[in-house]
Amino acid sequence: MGAGGKEAWLGAAAGALGVLAVAGAAGLLVVYSGAYNVAATEEHASFTRWAFDTTMQNSVERRASDLPAPAPTAEMVAAGASEYREYCQHCHAGPGVERAEWASGMRPRPPHLTEAAANWSPQEVFWLVRHGVKMSGMPAFGPTHDDATLWNIVAFVKELPAMTPERYAELGAGEEAH
Ligand code: HEC
């Protein structure tokens, strides 16, 4: 490398360090100044939302893709229905049933799984339910439920996008939650 090349390299390195220092200082300013509004009455800014969604998507995909998944059976779906009604419906709603009123006050708002369940593989749903999602309000059910019960819930959740309100009620999942 000639003297000129070396200078250019040092200049670029100093520039990069400068950018990092400014970004770091801006980050600390956000943390300490109280400028960021944590109120759940306001929607997330679109950048925050994008960063959170993308982080969650990639994190779950990376950790869940190799999990061995049992083939779902009708018994598993039926067993998962009552678990869903007890532990999930008040946040995630169901065919013909709204989420509990208070759950609409959450940010992020828990999605209707009648739609969102189609975006995740069975392994990913299992991982999400077992481990939960930090800083989102999605609880981890692994500490309180064994894997067999969680796979029952997964079998049920994966049927939700195609499930009619009648079928949902028939499975005993449709009663109003509070
Ligand atoms: C207290 C409310 C609450 C309960 C109870 C709850 N969840 Fe969640 N769940 C959330 C929130 C909040 C998210 C994250 C939403 C986001 O970031 O978009 C989430 C995310 C999810 C996701 C990913 C969906 C997506 O596209 O973001 C799945 C799948 C899921 N939950 C399944 C379940 C199941 C199954 C149960 C019951 C065993 C359950 N959840 C119980 C609040 C809840």
PDB file of C-alpha atoms and ligand atoms in Angstrom:
ATOM      1  CA  MET A   1       0.000   0.000   0.000  1.00  0.00           C
ATOM      2  CA  GLY A   2       1.451   3.449  -0.938  1.00  0.00           C
ATOM      3  CA  ALA A   3       1.443   6.411   1.443  1.00  0.00           C
ATOM      4  CA  GLY A   4      -1.680   7.824  -0.244  1.00  0.00           C
ATOM      5  CA  GLY A   5      -3.538   4.511   0.044  1.00  0.00           C
ATOM      6  CA  LYS A   6      -2.670   4.273   3.721  1.00  0.00           C
ATOM      7  CA  GLU A   7      -3.945   7.774   4.367  1.00  0.00           C
ATOM      8  CA  ALA A   8      -7.207   7.061   2.573  1.00  0.00           C
ATOM      9  CA  TRP A   9      -7.639   3.890   4.616  1.00  0.00           C
ATOM     10  CA  LEU A  10      -6.976   5.709   7.892  1.00  0.00           C
ATOM     11  CA  GLY A  11      -9.427   8.415   6.848  1.00  0.00           C
ATOM     12  CA  ALA A  12     -12.134   5.865   6.133  1.00  0.00           C
ATOM     13  CA  ALA A  13     -11.502   4.086   9.456  1.00  0.00           C
ATOM     14  CA  ALA A  14     -11.673   7.379  11.365  1.00  0.00           C
ATOM     15  CA  GLY A  15     -14.896   8.232   9.521  1.00  0.00           C
ATOM     16  CA  ALA A  16     -16.436   4.882  10.429  1.00  0.00           C
ATOM     17  CA  LEU A  17     -15.445   5.306  14.089  1.00  0.00           C
ATOM     18  CA  GLY A  18     -16.965   8.786  14.049  1.00  0.00           C
ATOM     19  CA  VAL A  19     -20.255   7.433  12.709  1.00  0.00           C
ATOM     20  CA  LEU A  20     -20.268   4.705  15.372  1.00  0.00           C
ATOM     21  CA  ALA A  21     -19.581   7.248  18.128  1.00  0.00           C
ATOM     22  CA  VAL A  22     -22.441   9.471  16.938  1.00  0.00           C
ATOM     23  CA  ALA A  23     -24.808   6.473  16.682  1.00  0.00           C
ATOM     24  CA  GLY A  24     -23.776   5.324  20.162  1.00  0.00           C
ATOM     25  CA  ALA A  25     -24.310   8.798  21.621  1.00  0.00           C
ATOM     26  CA  ALA A  26     -27.707   9.072  19.910  1.00  0.00           C
ATOM     27  CA  GLY A  27     -28.631   5.651  21.339  1.00  0.00           C
ATOM     28  CA  LEU A  28     -27.671   6.727  24.872  1.00  0.00           C
ATOM     29  CA  LEU A  29     -29.602   9.959  24.431  1.00  0.00           C
ATOM     30  CA  VAL A  30     -32.743   7.954  23.577  1.00  0.00           C
ATOM     31  CA  VAL A  31     -32.188   5.723  26.628  1.00  0.00           C
ATOM     32  CA  TYR A  32     -31.533   8.478  29.152  1.00  0.00           C
ATOM     33  CA  SER A  33     -33.554  11.466  27.929  1.00  0.00           C
ATOM     34  CA  GLY A  34     -37.031   9.929  28.223  1.00  0.00           C
ATOM     35  CA  ALA A  35     -37.760  11.160  24.689  1.00  0.00           C
ATOM     36  CA  TYR A  36     -38.968   7.723  23.525  1.00  0.00           C
ATOM     37  CA  ASN A  37     -42.632   7.295  24.419  1.00  0.00           C
ATOM     38  CA  VAL A  38     -43.224   3.824  25.910  1.00  0.00           C
ATOM     39  CA  ALA A  39     -47.028   4.333  26.048  1.00  0.00           C
ATOM     40  CA  ALA A  40     -48.983   1.378  24.655  1.00  0.00           C
ATOM     41  CA  THR A  41     -51.687   3.864  23.623  1.00  0.00           C
ATOM     42  CA  GLU A  42     -49.440   4.837  20.687  1.00  0.00           C
ATOM     43  CA  GLU A  43     -48.608   2.571  17.756  1.00  0.00           C
ATOM     44  CA  HIS A  44     -44.957   1.630  17.254  1.00  0.00           C
ATOM     45  CA  ALA A  45     -43.107   3.825  14.771  1.00  0.00           C
ATOM     46  CA  SER A  46     -42.832   1.963  11.480  1.00  0.00           C
ATOM     47  CA  PHE A  47     -39.053   1.513  11.868  1.00  0.00           C
ATOM     48  CA  THR A  48     -39.415   0.037  15.382  1.00  0.00           C
ATOM     49  CA  ARG A  49     -42.166  -2.252  14.146  1.00  0.00           C
ATOM     50  CA  TRP A  50     -40.096  -3.401  11.164  1.00  0.00           C
ATOM     51  CA  ALA A  51     -36.997  -3.984  13.318  1.00  0.00           C
ATOM     52  CA  PHE A  52     -38.994  -5.967  15.904  1.00  0.00           C
ATOM     53  CA  ASP A  53     -40.896  -8.069  13.342  1.00  0.00           C
ATOM     54  CA  THR A  54     -37.817  -8.884  11.295  1.00  0.00           C
ATOM     55  CA  THR A  55     -35.740  -9.760  14.368  1.00  0.00           C
ATOM     56  CA  MET A  56     -38.512 -12.023  15.648  1.00  0.00           C
ATOM     57  CA  GLN A  57     -39.076 -13.699  12.260  1.00  0.00           C
ATOM     58  CA  ASN A  58     -35.382 -14.503  11.744  1.00  0.00           C
ATOM     59  CA  SER A  59     -34.765 -15.510  15.341  1.00  0.00           C
ATOM     60  CA  VAL A  60     -37.658 -17.982  15.360  1.00  0.00           C
ATOM     61  CA  GLU A  61     -36.833 -19.353  11.903  1.00  0.00           C
ATOM     62  CA  ARG A  62     -33.214 -19.986  12.861  1.00  0.00           C
ATOM     63  CA  ARG A  63     -34.086 -21.801  16.087  1.00  0.00           C
ATOM     64  CA  ALA A  64     -37.147 -23.764  14.971  1.00  0.00           C
ATOM     65  CA  SER A  65     -36.422 -25.047  11.484  1.00  0.00           C
ATOM     66  CA  ASP A  66     -34.665 -28.293  12.550  1.00  0.00           C
ATOM     67  CA  LEU A  67     -37.104 -29.370  15.270  1.00  0.00           C
ATOM     68  CA  PRO A  68     -38.675 -32.803  14.701  1.00  0.00           C
ATOM     69  CA  ALA A  69     -42.465 -32.349  14.428  1.00  0.00           C
ATOM     70  CA  PRO A  70     -44.983 -35.152  15.082  1.00  0.00           C
ATOM     71  CA  ALA A  71     -47.643 -35.670  12.373  1.00  0.00           C
ATOM     72  CA  PRO A  72     -50.868 -34.022  13.596  1.00  0.00           C
ATOM     73  CA  THR A  73     -53.879 -36.260  14.353  1.00  0.00           C
ATOM     74  CA  ALA A  74     -57.582 -35.518  14.980  1.00  0.00           C
ATOM     75  CA  GLU A  75     -57.048 -36.361  18.678  1.00  0.00           C
ATOM     76  CA  MET A  76     -54.267 -33.810  18.931  1.00  0.00           C
ATOM     77  CA  VAL A  77     -56.447 -31.130  17.314  1.00  0.00           C
ATOM     78  CA  ALA A  78     -59.325 -31.893  19.712  1.00  0.00           C
ATOM     79  CA  ALA A  79     -57.022 -31.828  22.752  1.00  0.00           C
ATOM     80  CA  GLY A  80     -55.403 -28.600  21.541  1.00  0.00           C
ATOM     81  CA  ALA A  81     -58.808 -26.881  21.224  1.00  0.00           C
ATOM     82  CA  SER A  82     -59.488 -26.727  24.952  1.00  0.00           C
ATOM     83  CA  GLU A  83     -55.932 -25.585  25.687  1.00  0.00           C
ATOM     84  CA  TYR A  84     -56.357 -22.848  23.073  1.00  0.00           C
ATOM     85  CA  ARG A  85     -59.599 -21.672  24.617  1.00  0.00           C
ATOM     86  CA  GLU A  86     -58.044 -21.538  28.062  1.00  0.00           C
ATOM     87  CA  TYR A  87     -54.647 -20.041  27.266  1.00  0.00           C
ATOM     88  CA  CYS A  88     -54.700 -18.284  23.877  1.00  0.00           C
ATOM     89  CA  GLN A  89     -58.139 -17.138  22.751  1.00  0.00           C
ATOM     90  CA  HIS A  90     -58.355 -14.056  24.972  1.00  0.00           C
ATOM     91  CA  CYS A  91     -55.294 -12.647  23.213  1.00  0.00           C
ATOM     92  CA  HIS A  92     -55.439 -14.225  19.742  1.00  0.00           C
ATOM     93  CA  ALA A  93     -59.216 -14.563  19.085  1.00  0.00           C
ATOM     94  CA  GLY A  94     -60.618 -17.412  16.957  1.00  0.00           C
ATOM     95  CA  PRO A  95     -63.072 -18.061  14.118  1.00  0.00           C
ATOM     96  CA  GLY A  96     -66.190 -16.064  15.068  1.00  0.00           C
ATOM     97  CA  VAL A  97     -64.760 -14.998  18.456  1.00  0.00           C
ATOM     98  CA  GLU A  98     -63.031 -11.679  19.147  1.00  0.00           C
ATOM     99  CA  ARG A  99     -60.049 -11.338  21.470  1.00  0.00           C
ATOM    100  CA  ALA A 100     -60.813 -10.065  25.007  1.00  0.00           C
ATOM    101  CA  GLU A 101     -61.344  -6.315  25.108  1.00  0.00           C
ATOM    102  CA  TRP A 102     -58.233  -5.647  27.207  1.00  0.00           C
ATOM    103  CA  ALA A 103     -55.981  -7.506  24.748  1.00  0.00           C
ATOM    104  CA  SER A 104     -56.657  -4.814  22.137  1.00  0.00           C
ATOM    105  CA  GLY A 105     -54.776  -2.430  24.438  1.00  0.00           C
ATOM    106  CA  MET A 106     -51.513  -4.365  23.967  1.00  0.00           C
ATOM    107  CA  ARG A 107     -48.654  -3.115  21.723  1.00  0.00           C
ATOM    108  CA  PRO A 108     -47.843  -5.091  19.713  1.00  0.00           C
ATOM    109  CA  ARG A 109     -51.495  -6.128  19.520  1.00  0.00           C
ATOM    110  CA  PRO A 110     -51.682  -9.961  19.488  1.00  0.00           C
ATOM    111  CA  PRO A 111     -52.587 -10.964  15.916  1.00  0.00           C
ATOM    112  CA  HIS A 112     -55.681 -13.010  15.035  1.00  0.00           C
ATOM    113  CA  LEU A 113     -54.228 -16.488  14.603  1.00  0.00           C
ATOM    114  CA  THR A 114     -56.992 -17.307  12.112  1.00  0.00           C
ATOM    115  CA  GLU A 115     -54.750 -15.302   9.736  1.00  0.00           C
ATOM    116  CA  ALA A 116     -51.278 -15.190  11.292  1.00  0.00           C
ATOM    117  CA  ALA A 117     -50.986 -18.973  11.890  1.00  0.00           C
ATOM    118  CA  ALA A 118     -50.611 -19.467   8.132  1.00  0.00           C
ATOM    119  CA  ASN A 119     -47.318 -17.522   8.179  1.00  0.00           C
ATOM    120  CA  TRP A 120     -45.527 -19.924  10.523  1.00  0.00           C
ATOM    121  CA  SER A 121     -44.532 -23.589  10.119  1.00  0.00           C
ATOM    122  CA  PRO A 122     -45.658 -26.079  12.819  1.00  0.00           C
ATOM    123  CA  GLN A 123     -42.095 -26.078  14.224  1.00  0.00           C
ATOM    124  CA  GLU A 124     -42.152 -22.284  14.426  1.00  0.00           C
ATOM    125  CA  VAL A 125     -45.523 -22.224  16.200  1.00  0.00           C
ATOM    126  CA  PHE A 126     -44.181 -24.833  18.634  1.00  0.00           C
ATOM    127  CA  TRP A 127     -41.072 -22.749  19.291  1.00  0.00           C
ATOM    128  CA  LEU A 128     -43.104 -19.528  19.736  1.00  0.00           C
ATOM    129  CA  VAL A 129     -45.498 -21.148  22.200  1.00  0.00           C
ATOM    130  CA  ARG A 130     -42.764 -22.975  24.105  1.00  0.00           C
ATOM    131  CA  HIS A 131     -40.394 -20.018  24.480  1.00  0.00           C
ATOM    132  CA  GLY A 132     -42.625 -16.954  24.093  1.00  0.00           C
ATOM    133  CA  VAL A 133     -41.361 -13.641  22.687  1.00  0.00           C
ATOM    134  CA  LYS A 134     -39.455 -11.205  24.902  1.00  0.00           C
ATOM    135  CA  MET A 135     -40.687  -7.581  25.048  1.00  0.00           C
ATOM    136  CA  SER A 136     -43.928  -8.428  23.245  1.00  0.00           C
ATOM    137  CA  GLY A 137     -46.349  -9.877  25.791  1.00  0.00           C
ATOM    138  CA  MET A 138     -46.321 -13.357  24.187  1.00  0.00           C
ATOM    139  CA  PRO A 139     -45.846 -15.700  27.182  1.00  0.00           C
ATOM    140  CA  ALA A 140     -43.652 -18.836  27.231  1.00  0.00           C
ATOM    141  CA  PHE A 141     -45.759 -21.941  27.872  1.00  0.00           C
ATOM    142  CA  GLY A 142     -42.772 -24.337  28.038  1.00  0.00           C
ATOM    143  CA  PRO A 143     -42.261 -23.853  31.785  1.00  0.00           C
ATOM    144  CA  THR A 144     -45.861 -24.921  32.540  1.00  0.00           C
ATOM    145  CA  HIS A 145     -46.788 -27.324  29.700  1.00  0.00           C
ATOM    146  CA  ASP A 146     -45.065 -30.487  28.471  1.00  0.00           C
ATOM    147  CA  ASP A 147     -44.062 -30.851  24.824  1.00  0.00           C
ATOM    148  CA  ALA A 148     -46.921 -33.273  24.012  1.00  0.00           C
ATOM    149  CA  THR A 149     -49.473 -30.680  25.165  1.00  0.00           C
ATOM    150  CA  LEU A 150     -47.685 -27.982  23.162  1.00  0.00           C
ATOM    151  CA  TRP A 151     -47.801 -30.126  19.995  1.00  0.00           C
ATOM    152  CA  ASN A 152     -51.564 -30.546  20.543  1.00  0.00           C
ATOM    153  CA  ILE A 153     -51.881 -26.762  20.622  1.00  0.00           C
ATOM    154  CA  VAL A 154     -49.759 -26.521  17.458  1.00  0.00           C
ATOM    155  CA  ALA A 155     -51.966 -29.071  15.654  1.00  0.00           C
ATOM    156  CA  PHE A 156     -55.021 -26.995  16.560  1.00  0.00           C
ATOM    157  CA  VAL A 157     -53.462 -23.615  15.716  1.00  0.00           C
ATOM    158  CA  LYS A 158     -52.372 -24.798  12.252  1.00  0.00           C
ATOM    159  CA  GLU A 159     -56.020 -25.680  11.476  1.00  0.00           C
ATOM    160  CA  LEU A 160     -57.318 -22.232  12.467  1.00  0.00           C
ATOM    161  CA  PRO A 161     -56.935 -20.465   9.092  1.00  0.00           C
ATOM    162  CA  ALA A 162     -59.316 -22.972   7.447  1.00  0.00           C
ATOM    163  CA  MET A 163     -61.661 -23.425  10.427  1.00  0.00           C
ATOM    164  CA  THR A 164     -65.316 -22.272  10.361  1.00  0.00           C
ATOM    165  CA  PRO A 165     -66.890 -20.671  13.461  1.00  0.00           C
ATOM    166  CA  GLU A 166     -69.202 -23.732  13.648  1.00  0.00           C
ATOM    167  CA  ARG A 167     -66.305 -26.184  13.747  1.00  0.00           C
ATOM    168  CA  TYR A 168     -64.537 -23.998  16.288  1.00  0.00           C
ATOM    169  CA  ALA A 169     -67.585 -23.999  18.560  1.00  0.00           C
ATOM    170  CA  GLU A 170     -68.048 -27.757  18.042  1.00  0.00           C
ATOM    171  CA  LEU A 171     -64.508 -28.370  19.283  1.00  0.00           C
ATOM    172  CA  GLY A 172     -65.479 -26.523  22.454  1.00  0.00           C
ATOM    173  CA  ALA A 173     -63.159 -23.618  21.807  1.00  0.00           C
ATOM    174  CA  GLY A 174     -65.706 -20.950  20.970  1.00  0.00           C
ATOM    175  CA  GLU A 175     -66.998 -19.784  24.334  1.00  0.00           C
ATOM    176  CA  GLU A 176     -66.473 -16.147  25.213  1.00  0.00           C
ATOM    177  CA  ALA A 177     -63.211 -15.465  27.070  1.00  0.00           C
ATOM    178  CA  HIS A 178     -62.676 -12.659  29.579  1.00  0.00           C
TER     179      HIS A 178
HETATM  180  C1  HEC B   1     -51.276 -12.107  26.963  1.00  0.00           C
HETATM  181  C2  HEC B   1     -51.544 -12.246  25.556  1.00  0.00           C
HETATM  182  C3  HEC B   1     -51.086 -13.489  24.838  1.00  0.00           C
HETATM  183  C4  HEC B   1     -51.376 -14.803  25.153  1.00  0.00           C
HETATM  184  C5  HEC B   1     -52.142 -15.327  26.348  1.00  0.00           C
HETATM  185  C6  HEC B   1     -50.826 -15.591  24.082  1.00  0.00           C
HETATM  186  N1  HEC B   1     -50.208 -14.792  23.164  1.00  0.00           N
HETATM  187 FE1  HEC B   1     -49.323 -15.388  21.431  1.00  0.00          FE
HETATM  188  N2  HEC B   1     -48.689 -13.498  21.075  1.00  0.00           N
HETATM  189  C7  HEC B   1     -48.978 -12.403  21.851  1.00  0.00           C
HETATM  190  C8  HEC B   1     -48.284 -11.254  21.327  1.00  0.00           C
HETATM  191  C9  HEC B   1     -48.311  -9.852  21.888  1.00  0.00           C
HETATM  192  C10 HEC B   1     -47.556 -11.696  20.198  1.00  0.00           C
HETATM  193  C11 HEC B   1     -46.558 -10.933  19.344  1.00  0.00           C
HETATM  194  C12 HEC B   1     -47.222 -10.194  18.246  1.00  0.00           C
HETATM  195  C13 HEC B   1     -46.245  -9.515  17.315  1.00  0.00           C
HETATM  196  O1  HEC B   1     -45.122  -9.223  17.670  1.00  0.00           O
HETATM  197  O2  HEC B   1     -46.654  -9.275  16.191  1.00  0.00           O
HETATM  198  C14 HEC B   1     -47.864 -13.111  20.049  1.00  0.00           C
HETATM  199  C15 HEC B   1     -47.401 -13.903  19.017  1.00  0.00           C
HETATM  200  C16 HEC B   1     -47.810 -15.199  18.779  1.00  0.00           C
HETATM  201  C17 HEC B   1     -47.527 -15.952  17.574  1.00  0.00           C
HETATM  202  C18 HEC B   1     -46.799 -15.399  16.357  1.00  0.00           C
HETATM  203  C19 HEC B   1     -47.841 -14.708  15.502  1.00  0.00           C
HETATM  204  C20 HEC B   1     -47.343 -13.539  14.711  1.00  0.00           C
HETATM  205  O3  HEC B   1     -47.477 -13.567  13.474  1.00  0.00           O
HETATM  206  O4  HEC B   1     -46.837 -12.575  15.314  1.00  0.00           O
HETATM  207  C21 HEC B   1     -48.107 -17.194  17.726  1.00  0.00           C
HETATM  208  C22 HEC B   1     -48.092 -18.335  16.722  1.00  0.00           C
HETATM  209  C23 HEC B   1     -48.720 -17.204  19.034  1.00  0.00           C
HETATM  210  N3  HEC B   1     -48.528 -15.978  19.644  1.00  0.00           N
HETATM  211  C24 HEC B   1     -49.417 -18.286  19.561  1.00  0.00           C
HETATM  212  C25 HEC B   1     -49.993 -18.304  20.825  1.00  0.00           C
HETATM  213  C26 HEC B   1     -50.642 -19.463  21.391  1.00  0.00           C
HETATM  214  C27 HEC B   1     -50.847 -20.783  20.672  1.00  0.00           C
HETATM  215  C28 HEC B   1     -51.050 -19.110  22.651  1.00  0.00           C
HETATM  216  C29 HEC B   1     -51.696 -19.982  23.691  1.00  0.00           C
HETATM  217  C30 HEC B   1     -50.983 -21.183  24.079  1.00  0.00           C
HETATM  218  C31 HEC B   1     -50.674 -17.715  22.851  1.00  0.00           C
HETATM  219  N4  HEC B   1     -50.035 -17.266  21.732  1.00  0.00           N
HETATM  220  C32 HEC B   1     -50.961 -16.966  23.989  1.00  0.00           C
HETATM  221  C33 HEC B   1     -49.803 -12.386  22.972  1.00  0.00           C
HETATM  222  C34 HEC B   1     -50.329 -13.503  23.597  1.00  0.00           C
END
